[in-house]
mmCIF file of C-alpha atoms in Angstrom:
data_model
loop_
_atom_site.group_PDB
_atom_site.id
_atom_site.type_symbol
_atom_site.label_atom_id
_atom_site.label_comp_id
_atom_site.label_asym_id
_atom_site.label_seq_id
_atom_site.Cartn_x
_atom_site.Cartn_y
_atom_site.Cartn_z
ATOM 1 C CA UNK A 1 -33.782 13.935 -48.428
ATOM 2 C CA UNK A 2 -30.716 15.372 -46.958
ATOM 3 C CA UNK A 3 -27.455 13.820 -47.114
ATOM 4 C CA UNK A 4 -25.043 14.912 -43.978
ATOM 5 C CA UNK A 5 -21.099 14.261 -44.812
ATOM 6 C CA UNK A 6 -19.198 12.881 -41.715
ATOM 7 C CA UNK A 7 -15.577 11.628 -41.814
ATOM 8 C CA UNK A 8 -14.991 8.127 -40.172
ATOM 9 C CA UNK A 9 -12.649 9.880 -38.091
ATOM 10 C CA UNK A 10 -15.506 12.128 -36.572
ATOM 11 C CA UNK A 11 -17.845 9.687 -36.661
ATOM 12 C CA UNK A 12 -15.681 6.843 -34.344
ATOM 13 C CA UNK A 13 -14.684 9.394 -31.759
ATOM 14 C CA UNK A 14 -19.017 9.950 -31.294
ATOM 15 C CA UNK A 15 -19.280 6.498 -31.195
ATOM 16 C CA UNK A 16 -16.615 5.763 -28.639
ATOM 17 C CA UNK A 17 -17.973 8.837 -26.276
ATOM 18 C CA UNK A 18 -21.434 6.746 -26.961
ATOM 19 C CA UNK A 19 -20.247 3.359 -26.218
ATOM 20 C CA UNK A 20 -18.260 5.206 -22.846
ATOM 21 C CA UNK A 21 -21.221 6.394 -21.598
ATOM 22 C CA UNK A 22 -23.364 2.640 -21.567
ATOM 23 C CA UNK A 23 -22.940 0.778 -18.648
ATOM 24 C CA UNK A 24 -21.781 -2.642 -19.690
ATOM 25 C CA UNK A 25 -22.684 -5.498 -17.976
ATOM 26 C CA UNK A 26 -20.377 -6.347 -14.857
ATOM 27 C CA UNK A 27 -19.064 -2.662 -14.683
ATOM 28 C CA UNK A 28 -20.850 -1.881 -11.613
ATOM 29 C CA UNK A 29 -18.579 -4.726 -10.137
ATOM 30 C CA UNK A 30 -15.485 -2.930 -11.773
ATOM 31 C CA UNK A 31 -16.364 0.410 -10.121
ATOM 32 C CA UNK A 32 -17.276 -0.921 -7.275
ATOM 33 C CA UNK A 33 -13.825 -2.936 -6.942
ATOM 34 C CA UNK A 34 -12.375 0.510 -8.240
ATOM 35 C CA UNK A 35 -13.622 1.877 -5.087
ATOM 36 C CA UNK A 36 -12.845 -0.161 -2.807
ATOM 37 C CA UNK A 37 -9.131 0.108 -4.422
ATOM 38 C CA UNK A 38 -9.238 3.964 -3.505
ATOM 39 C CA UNK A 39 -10.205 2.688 -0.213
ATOM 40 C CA UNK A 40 -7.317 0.381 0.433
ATOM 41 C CA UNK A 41 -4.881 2.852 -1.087
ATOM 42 C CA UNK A 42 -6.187 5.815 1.509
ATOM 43 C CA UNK A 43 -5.994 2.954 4.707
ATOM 44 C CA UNK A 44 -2.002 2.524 3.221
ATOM 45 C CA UNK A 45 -1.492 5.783 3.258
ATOM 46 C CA UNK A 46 -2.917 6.228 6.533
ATOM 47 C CA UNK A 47 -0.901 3.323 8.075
ATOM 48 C CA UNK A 48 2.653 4.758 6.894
ATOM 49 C CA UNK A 49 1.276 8.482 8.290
ATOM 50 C CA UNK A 50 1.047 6.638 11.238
ATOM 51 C CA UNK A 51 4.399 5.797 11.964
ATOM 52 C CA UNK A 52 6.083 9.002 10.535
ATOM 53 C CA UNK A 53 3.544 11.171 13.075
ATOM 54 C CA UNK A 54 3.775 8.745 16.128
ATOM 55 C CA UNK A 55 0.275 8.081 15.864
ATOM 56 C CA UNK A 56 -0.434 4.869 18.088
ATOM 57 C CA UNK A 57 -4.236 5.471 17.880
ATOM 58 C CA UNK A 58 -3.906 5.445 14.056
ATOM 59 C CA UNK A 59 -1.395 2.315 14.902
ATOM 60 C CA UNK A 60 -3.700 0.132 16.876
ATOM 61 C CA UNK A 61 -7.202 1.608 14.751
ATOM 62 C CA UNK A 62 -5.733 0.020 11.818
ATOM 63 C CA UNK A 63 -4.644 -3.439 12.860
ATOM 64 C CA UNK A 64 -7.105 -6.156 12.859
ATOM 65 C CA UNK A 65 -6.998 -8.031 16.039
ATOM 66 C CA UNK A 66 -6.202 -11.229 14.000
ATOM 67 C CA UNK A 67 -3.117 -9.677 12.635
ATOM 68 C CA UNK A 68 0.012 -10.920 11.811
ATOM 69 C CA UNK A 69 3.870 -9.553 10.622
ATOM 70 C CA UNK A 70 6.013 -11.648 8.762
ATOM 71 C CA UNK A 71 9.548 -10.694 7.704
ATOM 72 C CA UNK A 72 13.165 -12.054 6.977
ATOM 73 C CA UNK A 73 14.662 -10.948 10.082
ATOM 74 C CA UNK A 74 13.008 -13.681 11.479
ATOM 75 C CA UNK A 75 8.882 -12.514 12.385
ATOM 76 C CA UNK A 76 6.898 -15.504 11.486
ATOM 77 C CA UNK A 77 3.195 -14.597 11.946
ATOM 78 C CA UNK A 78 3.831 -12.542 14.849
ATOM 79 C CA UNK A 79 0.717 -11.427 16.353
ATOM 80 C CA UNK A 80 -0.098 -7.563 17.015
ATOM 81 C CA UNK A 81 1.343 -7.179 20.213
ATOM 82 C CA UNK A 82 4.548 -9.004 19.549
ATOM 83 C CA UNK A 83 4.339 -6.337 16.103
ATOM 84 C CA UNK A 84 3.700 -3.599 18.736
ATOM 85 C CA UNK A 85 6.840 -4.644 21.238
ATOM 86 C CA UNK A 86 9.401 -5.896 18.497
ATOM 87 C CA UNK A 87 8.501 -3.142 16.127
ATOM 88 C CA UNK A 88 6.941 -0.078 16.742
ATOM 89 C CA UNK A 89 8.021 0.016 20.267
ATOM 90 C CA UNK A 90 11.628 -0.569 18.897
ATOM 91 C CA UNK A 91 11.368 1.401 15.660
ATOM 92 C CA UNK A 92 8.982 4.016 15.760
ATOM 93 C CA UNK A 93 11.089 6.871 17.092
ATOM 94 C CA UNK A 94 13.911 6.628 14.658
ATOM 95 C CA UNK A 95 11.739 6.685 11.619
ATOM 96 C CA UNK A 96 12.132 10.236 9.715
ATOM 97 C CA UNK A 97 9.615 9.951 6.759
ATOM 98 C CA UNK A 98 8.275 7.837 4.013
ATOM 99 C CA UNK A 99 8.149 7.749 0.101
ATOM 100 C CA UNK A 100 5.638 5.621 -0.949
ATOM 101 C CA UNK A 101 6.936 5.134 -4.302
ATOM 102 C CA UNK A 102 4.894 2.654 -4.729
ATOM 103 C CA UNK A 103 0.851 1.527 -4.009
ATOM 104 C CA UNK A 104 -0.790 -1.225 -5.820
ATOM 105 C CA UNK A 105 -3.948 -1.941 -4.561
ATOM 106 C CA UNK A 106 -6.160 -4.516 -4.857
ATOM 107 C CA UNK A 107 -9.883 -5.077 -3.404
ATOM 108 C CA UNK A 108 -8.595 -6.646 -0.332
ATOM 109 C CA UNK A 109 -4.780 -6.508 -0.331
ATOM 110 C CA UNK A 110 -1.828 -3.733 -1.492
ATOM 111 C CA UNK A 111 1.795 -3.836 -2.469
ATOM 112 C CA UNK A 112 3.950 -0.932 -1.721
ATOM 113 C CA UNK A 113 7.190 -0.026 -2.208
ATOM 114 C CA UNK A 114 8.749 2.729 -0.312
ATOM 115 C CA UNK A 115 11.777 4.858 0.687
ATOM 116 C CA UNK A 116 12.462 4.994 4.676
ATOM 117 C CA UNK A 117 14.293 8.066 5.714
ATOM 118 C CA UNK A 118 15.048 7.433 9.108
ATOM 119 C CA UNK A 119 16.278 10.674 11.384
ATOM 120 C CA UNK A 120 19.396 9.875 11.504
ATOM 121 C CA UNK A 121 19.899 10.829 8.034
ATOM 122 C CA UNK A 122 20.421 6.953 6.574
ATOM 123 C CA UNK A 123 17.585 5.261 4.382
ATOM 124 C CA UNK A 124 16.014 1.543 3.703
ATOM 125 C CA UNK A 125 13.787 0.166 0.479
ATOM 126 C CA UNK A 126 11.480 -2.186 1.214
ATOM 127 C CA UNK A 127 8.049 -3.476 -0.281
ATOM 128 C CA UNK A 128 5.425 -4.912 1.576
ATOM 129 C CA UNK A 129 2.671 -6.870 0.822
ATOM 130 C CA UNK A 130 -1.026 -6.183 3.439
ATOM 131 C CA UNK A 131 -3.827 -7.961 3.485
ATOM 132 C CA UNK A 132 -6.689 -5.727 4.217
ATOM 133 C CA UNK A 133 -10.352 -6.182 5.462
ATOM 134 C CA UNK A 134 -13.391 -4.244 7.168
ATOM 135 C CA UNK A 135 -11.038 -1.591 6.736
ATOM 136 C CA UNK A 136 -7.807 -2.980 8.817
ATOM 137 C CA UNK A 137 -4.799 -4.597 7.974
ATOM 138 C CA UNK A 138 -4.665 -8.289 8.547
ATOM 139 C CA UNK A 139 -1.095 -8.841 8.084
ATOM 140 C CA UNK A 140 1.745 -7.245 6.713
ATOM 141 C CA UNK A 141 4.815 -9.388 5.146
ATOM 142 C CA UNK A 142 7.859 -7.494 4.959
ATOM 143 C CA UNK A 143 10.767 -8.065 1.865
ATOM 144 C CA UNK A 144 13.885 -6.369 2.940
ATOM 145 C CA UNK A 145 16.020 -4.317 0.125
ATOM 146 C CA UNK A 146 19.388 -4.567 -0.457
ATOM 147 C CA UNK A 147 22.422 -3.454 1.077
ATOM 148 C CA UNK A 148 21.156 -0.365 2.849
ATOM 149 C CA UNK A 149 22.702 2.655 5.152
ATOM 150 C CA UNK A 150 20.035 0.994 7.674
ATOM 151 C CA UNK A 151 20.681 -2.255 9.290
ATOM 152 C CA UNK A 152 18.304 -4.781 8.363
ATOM 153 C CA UNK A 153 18.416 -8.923 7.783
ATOM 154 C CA UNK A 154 19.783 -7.915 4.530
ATOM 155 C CA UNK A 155 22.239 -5.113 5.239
ATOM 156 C CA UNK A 156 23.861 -7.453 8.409
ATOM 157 C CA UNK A 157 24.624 -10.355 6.817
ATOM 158 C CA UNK A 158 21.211 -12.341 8.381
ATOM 159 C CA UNK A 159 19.463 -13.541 5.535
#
């Protein structure tokens, strides 16, 4: 009989590329959730491309018809076209670019923080919380940063 000499140190890194490459029970749900992350991630970024390229297609695509915006400066469940008048109607042209500095997403929802540059040459934080599903945003709420170059319900004294 032949004896083979392995170190425990080579011998748990083959078993941990083993156990890696079992499917355990429930991971199809965990990829599958992973996947739909990458999908609500990609429908983020497409939302805030949106705005920066003018992109009302992309805009109206994206909301569900059920939507809703909800902010401090007063937006309580405001439905789309209220979002579309009081918001991108209003806001669209003086928006520069984002930083998402931020995207935490979920399997039907995302957080993200981001960095407004508006063309003006001024800036705004906020982070906003969607609700996503079938691929649209359901609603949006809005939390303001602080004390900004851009006026906001923060930044003029509204809170």
């Amino acid at each position: 009989m032949t004896r083979i000499t392995v170190s425990r140190r080579k011998l748990f890194a083959t078993a941990g590329v083993l156990v890696g490459a079992v499917d355990l029970p429930g991971q199809e749900r965990g990829n599958a959730l992973r996947g739909q992350n990458s999908v609500n991630e990609e429908i983020v970024r497409k939302w805030y491309a949106a705005w920066e390229n003018k992109d009302l297609g992309t805009f109206n695509a994206l909301l569900a018809d059920n939507f809703t915006f909800s902010s401090a400066a007063g937006d309580d469940h405001i439905s789309k076209s209220a979002f579309k008048s009081q918001c991108w109607d209003t806001q669209v042209d003086f928006i520069g670019h984002f930083e998402l500095e931020r995207i935490s997403a979920g399997a039907d929802d995302a957080f993200v923080k981001y960095l407004c540059h508006t063309k003006n040459g001024k800036a705004f934080r906020n982070v906003e919380y969607l609700r996503i599903a079938g691929g649209k945003l359901e609603s949006i709420e809005c939390y303001f940063g602080a004390q900004s170059s851009f006026p906001s319900a923060v930044s003029s004294g509204q809170k």
